[in-house]
Coordinates of C-alpha atoms in Angstrom, one line a residue:
X1 CA -27.6 -48.6 -13.5
X2 CA -24.5 -50.4 -12.7
X3 CA -22.4 -50.8 -9.6
X4 CA -20.1 -53.5 -8.3
X5 CA -21.3 -56.8 -10.0
X6 CA -24.8 -55.5 -10.7
X7 CA -26.4 -54.1 -13.8
X8 CA -30.0 -53.0 -14.2
X9 CA -31.2 -51.8 -17.6
X10 CA -34.7 -51.0 -18.9
X11 CA -36.8 -50.0 -21.9
X12 CA -40.1 -48.4 -21.8
X13 CA -42.4 -46.1 -23.8
X14 CA -42.7 -42.4 -23.0
X15 CA -46.5 -42.9 -23.2
X16 CA -46.7 -45.5 -20.4
X17 CA -50.1 -46.1 -18.9
X18 CA -49.7 -46.4 -15.0
X19 CA -53.1 -48.2 -14.5
X20 CA -52.0 -51.0 -17.0
X21 CA -48.4 -51.2 -15.9
X22 CA -46.5 -54.5 -15.8
X23 CA -42.9 -55.6 -16.0
X24 CA -41.2 -58.0 -18.3
X25 CA -38.1 -58.9 -16.4
X26 CA -35.0 -61.1 -17.2
X27 CA -32.7 -61.8 -14.3
X28 CA -29.2 -63.5 -14.4
X29 CA -26.1 -63.4 -12.4
X30 CA -22.6 -62.0 -13.2
X31 CA -20.4 -64.1 -10.7
X32 CA -18.8 -67.4 -11.3
X33 CA -17.0 -70.0 -9.0
X34 CA -13.3 -69.1 -8.7
X35 CA -10.3 -68.7 -6.5
X36 CA -10.1 -65.3 -4.6
X37 CA -7.0 -63.7 -3.1
X38 CA -7.1 -63.4 0.7
X39 CA -6.5 -60.0 2.5
X40 CA -3.1 -61.1 3.9
X41 CA -2.1 -63.6 1.2
X42 CA 1.7 -63.5 1.1
X43 CA 3.1 -66.9 1.9
X44 CA 6.5 -68.8 1.4
X45 CA 7.2 -72.6 1.5
X46 CA 10.5 -74.2 0.8
X47 CA 11.7 -71.5 -1.5
X48 CA 8.4 -70.8 -3.3
X49 CA 6.5 -67.6 -3.0
X50 CA 2.8 -68.3 -2.9
X51 CA -0.6 -66.4 -2.5
X52 CA -3.3 -67.5 -0.1
X53 CA -6.7 -68.0 -1.8
X54 CA -10.2 -68.6 -0.7
X55 CA -12.7 -70.7 -2.5
X56 CA -15.6 -68.7 -4.0
X57 CA -18.7 -70.8 -4.7
X58 CA -19.0 -74.4 -5.9
X59 CA -15.7 -74.6 -7.7
X60 CA -14.8 -77.8 -9.6
X61 CA -11.5 -77.8 -7.8
X62 CA -9.5 -80.1 -10.1
X63 CA -10.2 -77.8 -13.1
X64 CA -8.0 -75.1 -11.6
X65 CA -4.9 -77.3 -11.5
X66 CA -2.0 -76.6 -14.0
X67 CA -3.7 -73.6 -15.5
X68 CA -1.9 -70.3 -16.2
X69 CA -3.9 -67.8 -14.2
X70 CA -4.2 -64.0 -14.2
X71 CA -6.0 -61.8 -11.7
X72 CA -8.8 -59.3 -12.0
X73 CA -11.1 -57.4 -9.7
X74 CA -11.1 -54.0 -7.9
X75 CA -8.6 -52.3 -5.6
X76 CA -9.5 -49.4 -3.1
X77 CA -6.7 -46.8 -3.1
X78 CA -6.3 -43.8 -0.9
X79 CA -6.0 -43.0 2.9
X80 CA -8.3 -42.9 5.9
X81 CA -9.8 -39.6 4.8
X82 CA -10.6 -40.4 1.2
X83 CA -10.3 -43.2 -1.3
X84 CA -11.4 -44.5 -4.7
X85 CA -11.9 -47.7 -6.5
X86 CA -9.7 -48.9 -9.4
X87 CA -10.5 -51.9 -11.6
X88 CA -7.6 -54.1 -12.4
X89 CA -7.0 -56.9 -14.9
X90 CA -3.7 -58.6 -15.3
X91 CA -3.9 -60.8 -18.3
X92 CA -0.4 -62.4 -18.2
X93 CA 0.5 -65.7 -16.7
X94 CA 1.1 -64.8 -13.0
X95 CA -0.1 -67.7 -10.9
X96 CA -0.2 -71.5 -11.2
X97 CA -1.7 -74.2 -8.9
X98 CA 0.8 -77.0 -9.7
X99 CA -0.5 -80.6 -9.4
X100 CA 1.5 -83.3 -7.7
X101 CA 3.3 -85.6 -10.0
X102 CA 1.9 -89.1 -10.4
X103 CA 5.2 -90.5 -9.3
X104 CA 4.4 -89.0 -5.8
X105 CA 0.8 -90.0 -5.7
X106 CA 0.4 -93.4 -7.4
X107 CA -3.3 -93.7 -6.4
X108 CA -4.3 -90.3 -7.9
X109 CA -6.2 -91.9 -10.9
X110 CA -8.3 -93.9 -8.4
X111 CA -9.7 -90.7 -7.0
X112 CA -8.2 -87.2 -6.7
X113 CA -8.7 -85.6 -3.3
X114 CA -7.8 -81.9 -2.8
X115 CA -7.5 -80.1 0.5
X116 CA -9.0 -76.6 0.0
X117 CA -6.6 -75.0 2.4
X118 CA -3.2 -76.6 1.4
X119 CA -3.5 -78.1 -2.2
X120 CA -4.9 -75.1 -4.0
X121 CA -2.3 -72.4 -3.0
X122 CA -0.9 -70.8 -6.2
X123 CA 2.8 -70.3 -6.9
X124 CA 3.8 -66.9 -8.1
X125 CA 7.6 -66.7 -7.6
X126 CA 10.8 -67.9 -5.8
X127 CA 12.4 -66.8 -2.7
X128 CA 11.3 -65.8 0.8
X129 CA 8.0 -63.7 0.9
X130 CA 8.0 -60.1 1.9
X131 CA 5.2 -58.6 3.9
X132 CA 2.9 -56.7 1.6
X133 CA 4.4 -58.1 -1.5
X134 CA 1.0 -58.7 -3.2
X135 CA -0.1 -55.2 -2.1
X136 CA 3.1 -53.7 -3.6
X137 CA 2.4 -55.6 -6.8
X138 CA -1.0 -54.2 -7.1
X139 CA 0.3 -50.7 -6.4
X140 CA 2.9 -51.1 -9.2
X141 CA 0.2 -52.3 -11.6
X142 CA -2.0 -49.4 -10.9
X143 CA 0.8 -46.8 -10.7
X144 CA 0.1 -45.7 -7.2
X145 CA 2.1 -45.5 -4.0
X146 CA 2.5 -48.7 -2.2
X147 CA 1.1 -47.3 1.1
X148 CA -2.0 -46.2 -0.8
X149 CA -3.4 -49.7 -1.4
X150 CA -6.1 -50.2 1.3
X151 CA -8.0 -53.3 0.2
X152 CA -9.1 -55.5 -2.7
X153 CA -11.6 -57.9 -4.1
X154 CA -9.3 -59.9 -6.5
X155 CA -10.1 -63.2 -8.2
X156 CA -8.0 -65.5 -10.3
X157 CA -9.0 -66.2 -13.9
X158 CA -7.9 -68.7 -16.5
X159 CA -6.0 -67.0 -19.3
X160 CA -6.9 -69.5 -22.1
X161 CA -9.0 -67.5 -24.6
X162 CA -12.5 -68.7 -25.6
X163 CA -12.6 -70.6 -28.8
X164 CA -14.7 -72.7 -31.1
X165 CA -14.4 -76.5 -30.7
X166 CA -15.4 -79.6 -32.7
X167 CA -15.0 -81.0 -36.2
X168 CA -17.6 -78.5 -37.5
X169 CA -17.2 -76.0 -34.6
X170 CA -20.5 -77.1 -33.2
X171 CA -19.3 -76.1 -29.7
X172 CA -17.5 -73.3 -28.0
X173 CA -15.4 -73.4 -24.8
X174 CA -14.7 -70.5 -22.4
X175 CA -14.5 -69.6 -18.8
X176 CA -17.6 -68.4 -17.0
X177 CA -20.2 -69.5 -19.6
X178 CA -22.2 -70.0 -16.3
X179 CA -23.5 -67.4 -16.2
X180 CA -22.1 -64.8 -18.7
X181 CA -23.8 -66.4 -21.5
X182 CA -27.1 -65.5 -20.0
X183 CA -26.0 -62.0 -19.2
X184 CA -24.9 -61.5 -22.7
X185 CA -28.1 -62.9 -24.2
X186 CA -30.3 -60.7 -21.9
X187 CA -28.5 -57.4 -22.7
X188 CA -28.4 -58.2 -26.4
X189 CA -32.2 -59.0 -26.2
X190 CA -33.0 -55.7 -24.4
X191 CA -30.8 -53.6 -26.7
X192 CA -32.5 -55.0 -29.7
X193 CA -36.0 -54.1 -28.8
X194 CA -37.4 -51.4 -31.2
X195 CA -40.7 -50.7 -29.6
X196 CA -42.2 -51.4 -26.2
X197 CA -45.9 -51.7 -25.4
X198 CA -47.5 -48.7 -23.5
X199 CA -48.3 -51.0 -20.5
X200 CA -44.8 -52.6 -20.3
X201 CA -41.5 -51.8 -18.7
X202 CA -38.9 -54.3 -20.0
X203 CA -36.0 -54.9 -17.6
X204 CA -32.7 -56.8 -17.4
X205 CA -31.3 -57.3 -13.9
X206 CA -27.9 -58.9 -13.5
X207 CA -27.0 -59.8 -9.9
X208 CA -23.9 -60.6 -8.0
X209 CA -23.2 -63.4 -5.5
X210 CA -25.7 -66.0 -6.8
X211 CA -23.0 -68.7 -6.5
X212 CA -22.8 -68.1 -2.8
X213 CA -26.4 -67.7 -1.8
X214 CA -27.4 -64.2 -3.1
X215 CA -27.5 -62.8 0.4
X216 CA -25.8 -59.3 -0.1
X217 CA -26.7 -55.8 -1.0
X218 CA -26.0 -56.7 -4.7
X219 CA -27.5 -60.2 -4.5
X220 CA -31.0 -61.3 -5.5
X221 CA -32.1 -61.7 -1.8
X222 CA -31.5 -57.9 -1.3
X223 CA -33.8 -55.0 -1.9
X224 CA -31.9 -53.7 -5.0
X225 CA -34.3 -55.1 -7.7
X226 CA -37.5 -54.1 -5.9
X227 CA -36.2 -50.6 -5.3
X228 CA -35.0 -50.2 -8.9
X229 CA -38.3 -51.3 -10.3
X230 CA -40.2 -48.8 -8.1
X231 CA -37.8 -46.0 -9.0
X232 CA -38.3 -46.8 -12.7
X233 CA -42.0 -46.7 -12.2
X234 CA -41.8 -43.5 -10.4
X235 CA -40.2 -41.8 -13.4
X236 CA -43.5 -42.5 -15.2
X237 CA -45.6 -41.0 -12.4
X238 CA -46.7 -44.5 -11.2
X239 CA -48.1 -44.4 -7.6
X240 CA -47.1 -46.9 -4.9
X241 CA -50.4 -48.7 -5.3
X242 CA -50.2 -48.9 -9.0
X243 CA -46.7 -50.2 -8.7
X244 CA -47.8 -53.1 -6.3
X245 CA -50.6 -54.0 -8.6
X246 CA -48.2 -54.0 -11.4
X247 CA -46.0 -56.6 -9.7
X248 CA -48.9 -59.1 -9.5
X249 CA -49.3 -58.8 -13.3
X250 CA -45.6 -59.1 -14.1
X251 CA -43.4 -62.0 -15.3
X252 CA -39.7 -62.9 -15.0
X253 CA -37.4 -65.2 -16.8
X254 CA -34.6 -66.4 -14.5
X255 CA -31.7 -67.2 -17.0
X256 CA -29.0 -69.6 -15.8
X257 CA -27.0 -72.5 -17.3
X258 CA -28.7 -75.9 -17.7
X259 CA -27.1 -79.4 -17.6
X260 CA -26.8 -81.0 -21.0
X261 CA -26.7 -84.7 -21.0
X262 CA -23.0 -85.9 -20.6
X263 CA -22.2 -88.8 -23.0
X264 CA -19.7 -90.3 -20.5
X265 CA -22.2 -90.0 -17.6
X266 CA -25.6 -90.7 -19.0
X267 CA -26.7 -92.3 -15.8
X268 CA -26.5 -89.0 -14.0
X269 CA -29.4 -87.6 -15.9
X270 CA -33.1 -88.1 -15.8
X271 CA -33.9 -90.5 -18.7
X272 CA -37.0 -88.6 -19.9
X273 CA -35.4 -85.2 -19.8
X274 CA -32.1 -85.5 -21.5
X275 CA -31.1 -82.0 -22.7
X276 CA -29.0 -81.6 -25.8
X277 CA -26.6 -78.9 -27.0
X278 CA -27.7 -76.7 -29.9
X279 CA -31.3 -77.7 -29.4
X280 CA -32.6 -74.4 -27.9
X281 CA -33.2 -73.0 -24.4
X282 CA -34.1 -75.2 -21.5
X283 CA -37.1 -74.7 -19.3
X284 CA -36.2 -76.1 -15.9
X285 CA -38.8 -77.7 -13.5
X286 CA -38.5 -79.0 -9.9
X287 CA -41.4 -80.1 -7.8
X288 CA -39.6 -78.8 -4.6
X289 CA -39.4 -75.3 -6.2
X290 CA -35.6 -75.4 -6.5
X291 CA -36.6 -73.7 -9.8
X292 CA -39.5 -71.3 -9.9
X293 CA -41.2 -72.6 -13.1
X294 CA -44.8 -73.6 -12.9
X295 CA -47.2 -74.7 -15.6
X296 CA -48.3 -71.1 -16.4
X297 CA -44.9 -69.6 -16.5
X298 CA -43.6 -72.4 -18.6
X299 CA -46.4 -71.7 -21.1
X300 CA -45.4 -68.1 -21.2
X301 CA -41.8 -68.9 -22.2
X302 CA -42.9 -71.6 -24.7
X303 CA -45.0 -68.9 -26.4
X304 CA -42.0 -66.6 -26.5
X305 CA -39.9 -69.4 -28.2
X306 CA -42.6 -70.2 -30.6
X307 CA -42.9 -66.5 -31.5
X308 CA -39.1 -66.3 -32.1
X309 CA -39.2 -69.6 -34.0
X310 CA -36.7 -71.1 -31.5
X311 CA -36.8 -74.7 -30.3
X312 CA -37.0 -75.3 -26.5
X313 CA -36.3 -78.2 -24.2
X314 CA -37.5 -79.2 -20.7
X315 CA -35.3 -80.3 -17.8
X316 CA -35.9 -82.2 -14.6
X317 CA -33.3 -83.4 -12.2
X318 CA -32.8 -87.0 -11.3
X319 CA -34.9 -87.7 -8.2
X320 CA -32.1 -89.5 -6.4
X321 CA -29.8 -86.5 -6.8
X322 CA -29.9 -83.2 -5.0
X323 CA -30.9 -80.3 -7.3
X324 CA -29.3 -76.9 -7.4
X325 CA -31.2 -73.6 -7.4
X326 CA -31.1 -70.1 -9.0
X327 CA -32.3 -66.7 -8.4
X328 CA -35.7 -67.7 -9.8
X329 CA -37.3 -68.8 -6.5
X330 CA -35.7 -65.9 -4.8
X331 CA -37.2 -63.4 -7.2
X332 CA -40.6 -65.0 -7.1
X333 CA -40.7 -64.9 -3.3
X334 CA -39.3 -61.3 -3.1
X335 CA -41.6 -59.6 -5.7
X336 CA -44.6 -62.0 -5.9
X337 CA -44.5 -62.3 -9.7
X338 CA -44.6 -65.2 -12.0
X339 CA -41.1 -66.7 -12.8
X340 CA -39.8 -69.3 -15.2
X341 CA -36.3 -70.7 -14.9
X342 CA -34.6 -71.3 -18.2
X343 CA -31.1 -71.5 -19.6
X344 CA -28.8 -72.6 -22.3
X345 CA -27.4 -76.2 -22.0
X346 CA -23.8 -76.7 -21.3
X347 CA -21.2 -79.3 -20.1
X348 CA -18.5 -78.8 -17.4
X349 CA -20.6 -76.5 -15.4
X350 CA -18.5 -74.7 -12.7
X351 CA -15.2 -75.8 -14.3
X352 CA -12.6 -73.2 -14.8
X353 CA -13.4 -73.7 -18.5
X354 CA -16.8 -74.7 -19.6
X355 CA -18.4 -76.0 -22.9
X356 CA -21.5 -75.2 -24.8
X357 CA -23.3 -75.4 -28.1
X358 CA -22.4 -72.7 -30.6
X359 CA -26.0 -72.2 -31.8
X360 CA -27.5 -71.9 -28.3
X361 CA -26.4 -68.2 -27.6
X362 CA -28.5 -66.9 -30.5
X363 CA -31.4 -69.2 -29.6
X364 CA -31.6 -67.8 -26.1
X365 CA -31.1 -64.2 -27.3
X366 CA -34.1 -64.6 -29.7
X367 CA -36.3 -66.1 -27.2
X368 CA -35.6 -63.4 -24.6
X369 CA -36.1 -60.7 -27.2
X370 CA -39.5 -62.1 -27.8
X371 CA -40.3 -62.3 -24.1
X372 CA -39.1 -58.8 -23.4
X373 CA -41.0 -57.3 -26.3
X374 CA -44.1 -59.3 -25.5
X375 CA -44.4 -60.5 -29.1

């Protein structure tokens, strides 16, 4: 099942036993922090055409400066009686948020401060703006009448392609590693399962809107996952009572990026939990349940790593810094199942271009395969 920013995929035996049913679930999110085009975006300022943008999620603002940007998303086309959704992706240099020259901001290297409303407005042309200019541009790209463009969900994206990095290519750099790396690993793991135990439904659920709180119909706080699991169970003649019992016997891996120790900012990391790139998946723990991991769910994932012959690490946040969260605690609260928060380590999280270890995607995929297959 897929719609919007959501994917739910499953594997199960045709001989499933309803009384012994349990789920093995991997959850991740498809969205990443970015700049999104406003509904009435057309602006002009001293001879430049610009587009109004809104900040989506916890964007590392400075990372979007001086980058060649394309756009992607969906456009609704039609009239008041009928409409349809078109996907769009413009992968040519279209927009740029130009940084102020140092000659005009001599103190910039003592601390860059960016105003979200006025300093992050991308340039996309010269001249006075025309009402509906961006809408007309979308229509031309899609080959439809200008008047047929009704609305859009459009984001900016960095055009620099993903690439290996380092003397021995120990790293890779790319946009949206958080959290497409987890999505890729989860789907690869599920698609590689050859057999599923008779008592297990193995599921991958990829949510939208994690970066802004998950409170949407396609977010982890909504009913989508619970409904999807119950519908999957119903295809195997599982009763409501059997389904509810199954949830209590089930387990979930919440897969999201983890903070690797930064060589230039070692003091920002908990001394006894310094996570390394290319050293395997990270089990994330937090006493205040910002992560859902507990001793039992940690042991379950450790067993999966050992079965897959994959190294693992453990992460705890510095006590004097606020800790982020994931869909893990949400899933545990919504479904009442055991959840472990894990992820591949990375640097530059929430930058327009992130960095990770080149060995870690395979490590995470192997560990998730073992978990989903219950081996």
